[in-house]
Amino acid sequence: MHEMSIMQNILDIVAETTAREQGTRVTRIDLAIGERAGVMIDALTFAFEAMSPRTIAAEAELIISEIPLRYQCPTCARPGTEQLSQCPACASFYEMVQGRELQITAIEIE
Amino acid sequence: MCDSCGCPADNSTSARRIDLAQDILSRNNDIAGHNRRHLRDRAIFCLNIISAPGSGKTSFLERLGRDYGRETAMAVIVGDQQTDNDQRRLQEAGLAAVQINTGAACHLDADMVHRAMHKLDLASCKLLIIENIGNMVCPTAYDLGEELRIAVISTPEGEDKPAKYPDLILSSDVLLINKVDLLPYLTFDLQECCRQVEEIKPGLPVFAVSATSGEGMAAFWQWLKERWPAE
């Protein structure tokens, strides 16, 4: 539901960066979205199609990399899974070390 | 020079890649940081309460105001899509309150909270509570400048609510299970609910409360007071 608001933030950052870099057109936007970021990729793509026309990013290609969830034991660094909350080796609780990203990694401008 | 044939015409593409590695919500996070500093400077403790609509957030705050409002000056920023019903209810319970109407938005962001903060007289306030829009998904992505995030579920919603909405549990500092006065009339399994929470976020403090009967309110208030920095 909040993908429109996320997209507005993306388009704001793109516009600010393009102005700062004295570009006139954006050709590509790269995003990294974590599996647990609370964002639906389809809804975000839809928001981009609905909101980018008449902006400087109207002709840009949107490239979204989905970042998978990753858990790790904070004590012995053993990789964990979502199904298991405790490390079988040292009984520490696994920590989520990847999967909440909500990042604009790069843009390409002319 | 042309990059295809070497003729003097300049048709080379001028596309440039700019690496940003910038958080999409960086603007929100900057304003949230500003809110947090503003409140810390004034020794005001700030809470962000998130739940589904109808879990009893406003009733809980009315009860908190009635039971502890004399002991601790509290103010509430309350978000709803429309109406100022909640603001009026909270004011009737003796709390300073300001309503935010988001219209279309499904969550509060740090800028809305910042503007609402300036509508409140925070001079004597010790506790600022932000009652978020009723929604268990979108509000979890937005830092508002709070010190603690409180998730609320209520017994009629079913004991599997934590498993169905893990993002809220993961991002919260405490969970309130409200409406426990209704347990005799429901099939809600409190133990199973707590087991699910423990699986998602081990060690998360859970309080079973009732805004109607007052059960569990004192234990939660005691826990909350221990979280405040010594004045």
CSV table of C-alpha atoms in Angstrom, one decimal:
chain,number,residue,atom,x,y,z
A,1,MET,CA,0.0,0.0,0.0
A,2,HIS,CA,2.9,2.4,0.7
A,3,GLU,CA,4.7,1.6,-2.5
A,4,MET,CA,3.4,4.9,-4.0
A,5,SER,CA,5.0,6.8,-1.2
A,6,ILE,CA,8.3,4.8,-1.5
A,7,MET,CA,8.3,5.6,-5.3
A,8,GLN,CA,7.8,9.3,-4.6
A,9,ASN,CA,10.9,9.2,-2.4
A,10,ILE,CA,12.8,7.4,-5.2
A,11,LEU,CA,11.7,10.0,-7.8
A,12,ASP,CA,12.7,12.8,-5.4
A,13,ILE,CA,16.2,11.4,-4.9
A,14,VAL,CA,16.5,10.8,-8.7
A,15,ALA,CA,15.5,14.4,-9.4
A,16,GLU,CA,17.8,15.9,-6.8
A,17,THR,CA,20.8,13.8,-7.9
A,18,THR,CA,20.2,14.6,-11.6
A,19,ALA,CA,20.0,18.3,-10.9
A,20,ARG,CA,23.2,18.2,-8.7
A,21,GLU,CA,25.0,16.3,-11.5
A,22,GLN,CA,23.7,18.6,-14.2
A,23,GLY,CA,22.0,15.8,-16.1
A,24,THR,CA,19.1,16.3,-18.4
A,25,ARG,CA,17.7,12.8,-18.6
A,26,VAL,CA,17.7,9.7,-16.5
A,27,THR,CA,18.2,6.4,-18.4
A,28,ARG,CA,18.4,3.8,-15.6
A,29,ILE,CA,17.5,3.5,-11.9
A,30,ASP,CA,18.9,0.6,-9.9
A,31,LEU,CA,17.2,-0.4,-6.7
A,32,ALA,CA,18.0,-3.0,-4.0
A,33,ILE,CA,14.9,-4.2,-2.2
A,34,GLY,CA,15.2,-6.7,0.7
A,35,GLU,CA,12.8,-9.7,0.9
A,36,ARG,CA,11.7,-8.4,4.3
A,37,ALA,CA,11.6,-4.7,3.4
A,38,GLY,CA,7.8,-4.8,3.4
A,39,VAL,CA,7.6,-3.7,-0.3
A,40,MET,CA,5.9,-5.6,-3.1
A,41,ILE,CA,8.0,-5.5,-6.2
A,42,ASP,CA,5.0,-5.6,-8.5
A,43,ALA,CA,3.3,-2.7,-6.7
A,44,LEU,CA,6.5,-0.7,-6.8
A,45,THR,CA,6.9,-1.3,-10.6
A,46,PHE,CA,3.3,-0.3,-11.0
A,47,ALA,CA,3.9,2.9,-9.0
A,48,PHE,CA,6.9,3.7,-11.2
A,49,GLU,CA,4.8,3.3,-14.4
A,50,ALA,CA,2.1,5.5,-12.9
A,51,MET,CA,4.3,8.2,-11.5
A,52,SER,CA,7.4,8.6,-13.7
A,53,PRO,CA,5.8,10.1,-16.8
A,54,ARG,CA,6.3,13.8,-16.9
A,55,THR,CA,9.3,13.5,-14.6
A,56,ILE,CA,12.9,13.5,-15.5
A,57,ALA,CA,12.9,9.7,-15.1
A,58,ALA,CA,10.1,9.3,-17.7
A,59,GLU,CA,12.3,7.3,-20.1
A,60,ALA,CA,14.4,5.5,-17.4
A,61,GLU,CA,14.6,1.7,-17.1
A,62,LEU,CA,13.8,0.5,-13.6
A,63,ILE,CA,16.1,-2.4,-12.5
A,64,ILE,CA,15.2,-4.0,-9.1
A,65,SER,CA,17.5,-6.5,-7.4
A,66,GLU,CA,15.7,-8.5,-4.7
A,67,ILE,CA,18.0,-9.2,-1.7
A,68,PRO,CA,17.2,-12.5,-0.1
A,69,LEU,CA,16.9,-13.0,3.7
A,70,ARG,CA,20.0,-14.1,5.4
A,71,TYR,CA,20.4,-15.1,9.1
A,72,GLN,CA,23.6,-15.6,10.9
A,73,CYS,CA,24.6,-16.7,14.4
A,74,PRO,CA,26.1,-13.6,16.2
A,75,THR,CA,28.4,-15.9,18.2
A,76,CYS,CA,29.8,-18.4,15.8
A,77,ALA,CA,28.8,-16.9,12.4
A,78,ARG,CA,27.1,-20.1,11.4
A,79,PRO,CA,24.5,-19.3,8.7
A,80,GLY,CA,20.9,-19.8,9.9
A,81,THR,CA,17.4,-20.2,8.4
A,82,GLU,CA,14.1,-18.5,9.0
A,83,GLN,CA,12.7,-21.8,10.3
A,84,LEU,CA,15.2,-22.2,13.1
A,85,SER,CA,15.5,-19.4,15.7
A,86,GLN,CA,18.5,-20.8,17.6
A,87,CYS,CA,22.0,-21.9,16.5
A,88,PRO,CA,22.3,-25.7,17.0
A,89,ALA,CA,26.1,-25.3,17.7
A,90,CYS,CA,26.1,-22.6,20.4
A,91,ALA,CA,22.3,-21.9,21.2
A,92,SER,CA,22.6,-18.2,20.4
A,93,PHE,CA,19.6,-16.6,18.7
A,94,TYR,CA,20.1,-16.0,15.0
A,95,GLU,CA,20.2,-12.4,13.8
A,96,MET,CA,18.8,-11.2,10.5
A,97,VAL,CA,21.9,-9.8,8.7
A,98,GLN,CA,20.3,-9.2,5.3
A,99,GLY,CA,16.9,-8.7,3.8
A,100,ARG,CA,15.6,-5.4,5.1
A,101,GLU,CA,17.3,-3.2,2.4
A,102,LEU,CA,15.4,-0.4,0.8
A,103,GLN,CA,18.1,1.3,-1.3
A,104,ILE,CA,18.6,3.2,-4.4
A,105,THR,CA,22.0,1.8,-5.5
A,106,ALA,CA,22.8,3.9,-8.6
A,107,ILE,CA,21.3,5.9,-11.4
A,108,GLU,CA,22.4,6.5,-15.0
A,109,ILE,CA,22.0,10.0,-16.4
A,110,GLU,CA,22.8,11.9,-19.6
B,1,MET,CA,34.9,12.1,-32.0
B,2,CYS,CA,32.4,9.7,-33.2
B,3,ASP,CA,32.9,6.3,-31.5
B,4,SER,CA,31.6,4.2,-34.5
B,5,CYS,CA,33.8,5.4,-37.4
B,6,GLY,CA,36.2,8.0,-36.0
B,7,CYS,CA,34.7,11.0,-37.9
B,8,PRO,CA,34.9,14.3,-36.1
B,9,ALA,CA,31.1,14.4,-35.2
B,10,ASP,CA,30.5,13.8,-31.5
B,11,ASN,CA,27.8,11.2,-31.2
B,12,SER,CA,29.3,9.3,-28.2
B,13,THR,CA,26.8,8.6,-25.5
B,14,SER,CA,27.2,10.8,-22.5
B,15,ALA,CA,25.4,8.5,-20.1
B,16,ARG,CA,27.1,8.5,-16.7
B,17,ARG,CA,26.5,6.1,-13.9
B,18,ILE,CA,26.2,7.6,-10.4
B,19,ASP,CA,26.6,5.3,-7.5
B,20,LEU,CA,24.3,6.4,-4.7
B,21,ALA,CA,23.9,3.5,-2.2
B,22,GLN,CA,21.3,5.8,-0.6
B,23,ASP,CA,18.5,4.6,1.6
B,24,ILE,CA,15.2,5.3,-0.2
B,25,LEU,CA,13.7,6.6,3.1
B,26,SER,CA,16.8,8.7,3.9
B,27,ARG,CA,14.8,11.9,3.9
B,28,ASN,CA,12.2,10.4,6.4
B,29,ASN,CA,15.1,9.0,8.5
B,30,ASP,CA,16.8,12.5,8.6
B,31,ILE,CA,13.6,14.1,9.8
B,32,ALA,CA,13.1,11.3,12.3
B,33,GLY,CA,16.6,11.9,13.6
B,34,HIS,CA,15.7,15.6,14.0
B,35,ASN,CA,12.5,14.7,15.9
B,36,ARG,CA,14.5,12.4,18.2
B,37,ARG,CA,17.1,15.0,19.0
B,38,HIS,CA,14.4,17.6,19.6
B,39,LEU,CA,12.6,15.3,22.1
B,40,ARG,CA,15.7,14.1,23.8
B,41,ASP,CA,16.9,17.7,24.3
B,42,ARG,CA,13.6,18.3,26.1
B,43,ALA,CA,13.8,15.0,28.1
B,44,ILE,CA,10.5,13.8,26.4
B,45,PHE,CA,10.2,10.0,26.0
B,46,CYS,CA,8.5,9.1,22.7
B,47,LEU,CA,6.5,5.9,21.8
B,48,ASN,CA,5.2,4.8,18.4
B,49,ILE,CA,2.1,2.5,18.7
B,50,ILE,CA,1.3,0.3,15.7
B,51,SER,CA,-1.6,-2.2,15.3
B,52,ALA,CA,-4.5,-3.1,13.0
B,53,PRO,CA,-7.6,-0.9,13.1
B,54,GLY,CA,-9.8,-1.8,16.1
B,55,SER,CA,-7.2,-3.4,18.3
B,56,GLY,CA,-7.9,-0.8,21.0
B,57,LYS,CA,-5.0,1.6,20.7
B,58,THR,CA,-7.1,4.7,21.6
B,59,SER,CA,-8.9,2.9,24.4
B,60,PHE,CA,-5.5,1.8,25.8
B,61,LEU,CA,-4.3,5.4,25.7
B,62,GLU,CA,-7.4,6.8,27.3
B,63,ARG,CA,-6.9,4.3,30.1
B,64,LEU,CA,-3.2,5.2,30.4
B,65,GLY,CA,-4.2,8.9,30.6
B,66,ARG,CA,-6.8,8.3,33.2
B,67,ASP,CA,-4.6,6.0,35.4
B,68,TYR,CA,-1.2,7.8,35.0
B,69,GLY,CA,-1.9,11.2,33.5
B,70,ARG,CA,-1.7,12.9,36.8
B,71,GLU,CA,1.6,11.3,37.6
B,72,THR,CA,3.2,11.9,34.2
B,73,ALA,CA,2.3,14.7,31.7
B,74,MET,CA,1.4,13.0,28.4
B,75,ALA,CA,0.6,14.1,24.9
B,76,VAL,CA,-0.7,12.1,21.9
B,77,ILE,CA,-0.3,12.6,18.2
B,78,VAL,CA,-3.0,10.4,16.6
B,79,GLY,CA,-3.2,9.5,13.0
B,80,ASP,CA,-6.4,8.4,11.1
B,81,GLN,CA,-7.4,8.7,7.5
B,82,GLN,CA,-10.3,11.0,8.5
B,83,THR,CA,-12.2,12.5,11.4
B,84,ASP,CA,-10.9,14.0,14.7
B,85,ASN,CA,-12.9,11.4,16.8
B,86,ASP,CA,-9.8,10.0,18.4
B,87,GLN,CA,-8.4,13.5,19.3
B,88,ARG,CA,-11.6,14.3,21.1
B,89,ARG,CA,-11.7,11.0,22.9
B,90,LEU,CA,-8.1,11.5,24.1
B,91,GLN,CA,-8.8,15.1,25.2
B,92,GLU,CA,-11.8,13.9,27.2
B,93,ALA,CA,-9.5,11.5,29.0
B,94,GLY,CA,-7.3,14.5,30.0
B,95,LEU,CA,-4.6,14.1,27.4
B,96,ALA,CA,-3.1,16.8,25.2
B,97,ALA,CA,-3.8,15.5,21.7
B,98,VAL,CA,-3.4,16.5,18.1
B,99,GLN,CA,-5.0,14.7,15.2
B,100,ILE,CA,-3.3,14.0,11.8
B,101,ASN,CA,-5.6,13.2,8.9
B,102,THR,CA,-3.6,11.4,6.2
B,103,GLY,CA,-6.3,11.3,3.6
B,104,ALA,CA,-4.8,8.7,1.3
B,105,ALA,CA,-1.7,7.6,3.1
B,106,CYS,CA,-1.6,4.4,5.0
B,107,HIS,CA,1.1,5.3,7.5
B,108,LEU,CA,2.5,8.3,9.4
B,109,ASP,CA,5.9,9.6,8.3
B,110,ALA,CA,8.5,11.7,10.3
B,111,ASP,CA,7.5,14.9,8.6
B,112,MET,CA,3.8,14.6,9.5
B,113,VAL,CA,4.9,13.9,13.1
B,114,HIS,CA,7.3,16.9,13.0
B,115,ARG,CA,4.6,19.3,12.0
B,116,ALA,CA,2.1,17.8,14.6
B,117,MET,CA,4.8,18.2,17.3
B,118,HIS,CA,4.8,21.9,16.7
B,119,LYS,CA,1.1,22.1,17.2
B,120,LEU,CA,1.4,20.7,20.8
B,121,ASP,CA,2.6,22.5,23.8
B,122,LEU,CA,5.4,20.2,24.9
B,123,ALA,CA,6.7,22.5,27.6
B,124,SER,CA,5.5,20.3,30.5
B,125,CYS,CA,5.3,17.0,28.5
B,126,LYS,CA,7.2,14.0,29.7
B,127,LEU,CA,5.8,11.3,27.4
B,128,LEU,CA,4.8,11.8,23.8
B,129,ILE,CA,2.8,8.9,22.3
B,130,ILE,CA,2.3,8.6,18.5
B,131,GLU,CA,-0.8,6.5,17.7
B,132,ASN,CA,-0.1,5.4,14.1
B,133,ILE,CA,-2.7,4.7,11.4
B,134,GLY,CA,-4.4,1.3,11.9
B,135,ASN,CA,-2.2,-0.9,9.7
B,136,MET,CA,0.2,-3.6,10.5
B,137,VAL,CA,2.4,-3.4,7.4
B,138,CYS,CA,3.2,0.1,6.0
B,139,PRO,CA,3.9,2.0,9.3
B,140,THR,CA,6.7,-0.5,10.2
B,141,ALA,CA,9.0,1.0,7.5
B,142,TYR,CA,8.9,4.6,8.8
B,143,ASP,CA,11.0,5.7,11.7
B,144,LEU,CA,9.2,8.6,13.4
B,145,GLY,CA,11.8,9.5,16.0
B,146,GLU,CA,10.5,7.3,18.7
B,147,GLU,CA,12.5,5.7,21.5
B,148,LEU,CA,10.3,2.6,21.6
B,149,ARG,CA,8.0,1.0,19.1
B,150,ILE,CA,4.9,-0.8,20.6
B,151,ALA,CA,3.0,-3.4,18.7
B,152,VAL,CA,-0.6,-4.1,19.8
B,153,ILE,CA,-2.8,-7.1,18.9
B,154,SER,CA,-6.1,-7.9,20.5
B,155,THR,CA,-7.6,-11.2,21.4
B,156,PRO,CA,-10.5,-11.2,18.9
B,157,GLU,CA,-8.0,-11.0,16.1
B,158,GLY,CA,-6.8,-14.6,16.7
B,159,GLU,CA,-3.6,-16.0,18.2
B,160,ASP,CA,-1.9,-16.3,14.8
B,161,LYS,CA,-1.6,-12.6,14.2
B,162,PRO,CA,2.2,-12.5,15.1
B,163,ALA,CA,2.9,-15.3,12.5
B,164,LYS,CA,0.8,-13.5,9.9
B,165,TYR,CA,2.5,-10.1,10.4
B,166,PRO,CA,6.1,-10.9,11.4
B,167,ASP,CA,7.5,-7.5,10.2
B,168,LEU,CA,5.7,-5.6,12.9
B,169,ILE,CA,6.8,-8.1,15.6
B,170,LEU,CA,10.4,-7.9,14.3
B,171,SER,CA,10.6,-4.2,14.3
B,172,SER,CA,8.9,-3.7,17.7
B,173,ASP,CA,10.4,-3.3,21.2
B,174,VAL,CA,7.4,-4.7,23.1
B,175,LEU,CA,4.0,-6.4,22.3
B,176,LEU,CA,0.8,-5.7,24.0
B,177,ILE,CA,-2.0,-8.3,23.8
B,178,ASN,CA,-5.1,-6.2,24.4
B,179,LYS,CA,-8.7,-7.1,25.3
B,180,VAL,CA,-7.7,-10.1,27.6
B,181,ASP,CA,-10.9,-9.4,29.5
B,182,LEU,CA,-12.7,-11.1,26.6
B,183,LEU,CA,-10.6,-14.4,26.9
B,184,PRO,CA,-13.5,-16.3,28.6
B,185,TYR,CA,-15.7,-15.7,25.5
B,186,LEU,CA,-13.1,-16.5,22.8
B,187,THR,CA,-11.0,-19.4,21.6
B,188,PHE,CA,-7.8,-17.2,21.6
B,189,ASP,CA,-4.8,-19.3,22.8
B,190,LEU,CA,-2.6,-16.9,24.7
B,191,GLN,CA,0.2,-19.4,25.2
B,192,GLU,CA,0.3,-20.3,21.5
B,193,CYS,CA,0.4,-16.5,20.6
B,194,CYS,CA,3.4,-16.0,22.9
B,195,ARG,CA,5.1,-19.1,21.4
B,196,GLN,CA,4.8,-17.6,17.9
B,197,VAL,CA,6.2,-14.3,19.1
B,198,GLU,CA,9.1,-16.1,20.7
B,199,GLU,CA,9.8,-17.8,17.4
B,200,ILE,CA,9.8,-14.6,15.5
B,201,LYS,CA,11.6,-12.4,18.0
B,202,PRO,CA,13.1,-14.3,20.9
B,203,GLY,CA,13.0,-12.3,24.2
B,204,LEU,CA,10.5,-9.7,23.0
B,205,PRO,CA,8.6,-8.5,26.1
B,206,VAL,CA,4.9,-9.3,26.0
B,207,PHE,CA,2.2,-7.8,28.2
B,208,ALA,CA,-1.4,-9.1,28.3
B,209,VAL,CA,-3.6,-6.1,29.1
B,210,SER,CA,-7.1,-4.9,29.1
B,211,ALA,CA,-7.9,-1.3,28.6
B,212,THR,CA,-11.4,-2.0,29.8
B,213,SER,CA,-10.7,-3.9,33.0
B,214,GLY,CA,-7.3,-2.3,33.6
B,215,GLU,CA,-5.6,-5.8,33.9
B,216,GLY,CA,-1.9,-5.7,33.2
B,217,MET,CA,-1.7,-1.9,32.9
B,218,ALA,CA,0.3,-1.4,36.0
B,219,ALA,CA,2.9,-4.1,35.0
B,220,PHE,CA,3.3,-2.4,31.6
B,221,TRP,CA,3.6,1.0,33.1
B,222,GLN,CA,6.3,-0.2,35.5
B,223,TRP,CA,8.2,-1.8,32.6
B,224,LEU,CA,7.8,1.4,30.6
B,225,LYS,CA,9.1,3.7,33.4
B,226,GLU,CA,12.2,1.5,33.7
B,227,ARG,CA,13.0,2.3,30.1
B,228,TRP,CA,13.2,6.1,30.6
B,229,PRO,CA,16.6,7.6,31.1
B,230,ALA,CA,17.0,8.8,34.7
B,231,GLU,CA,16.1,12.5,34.9
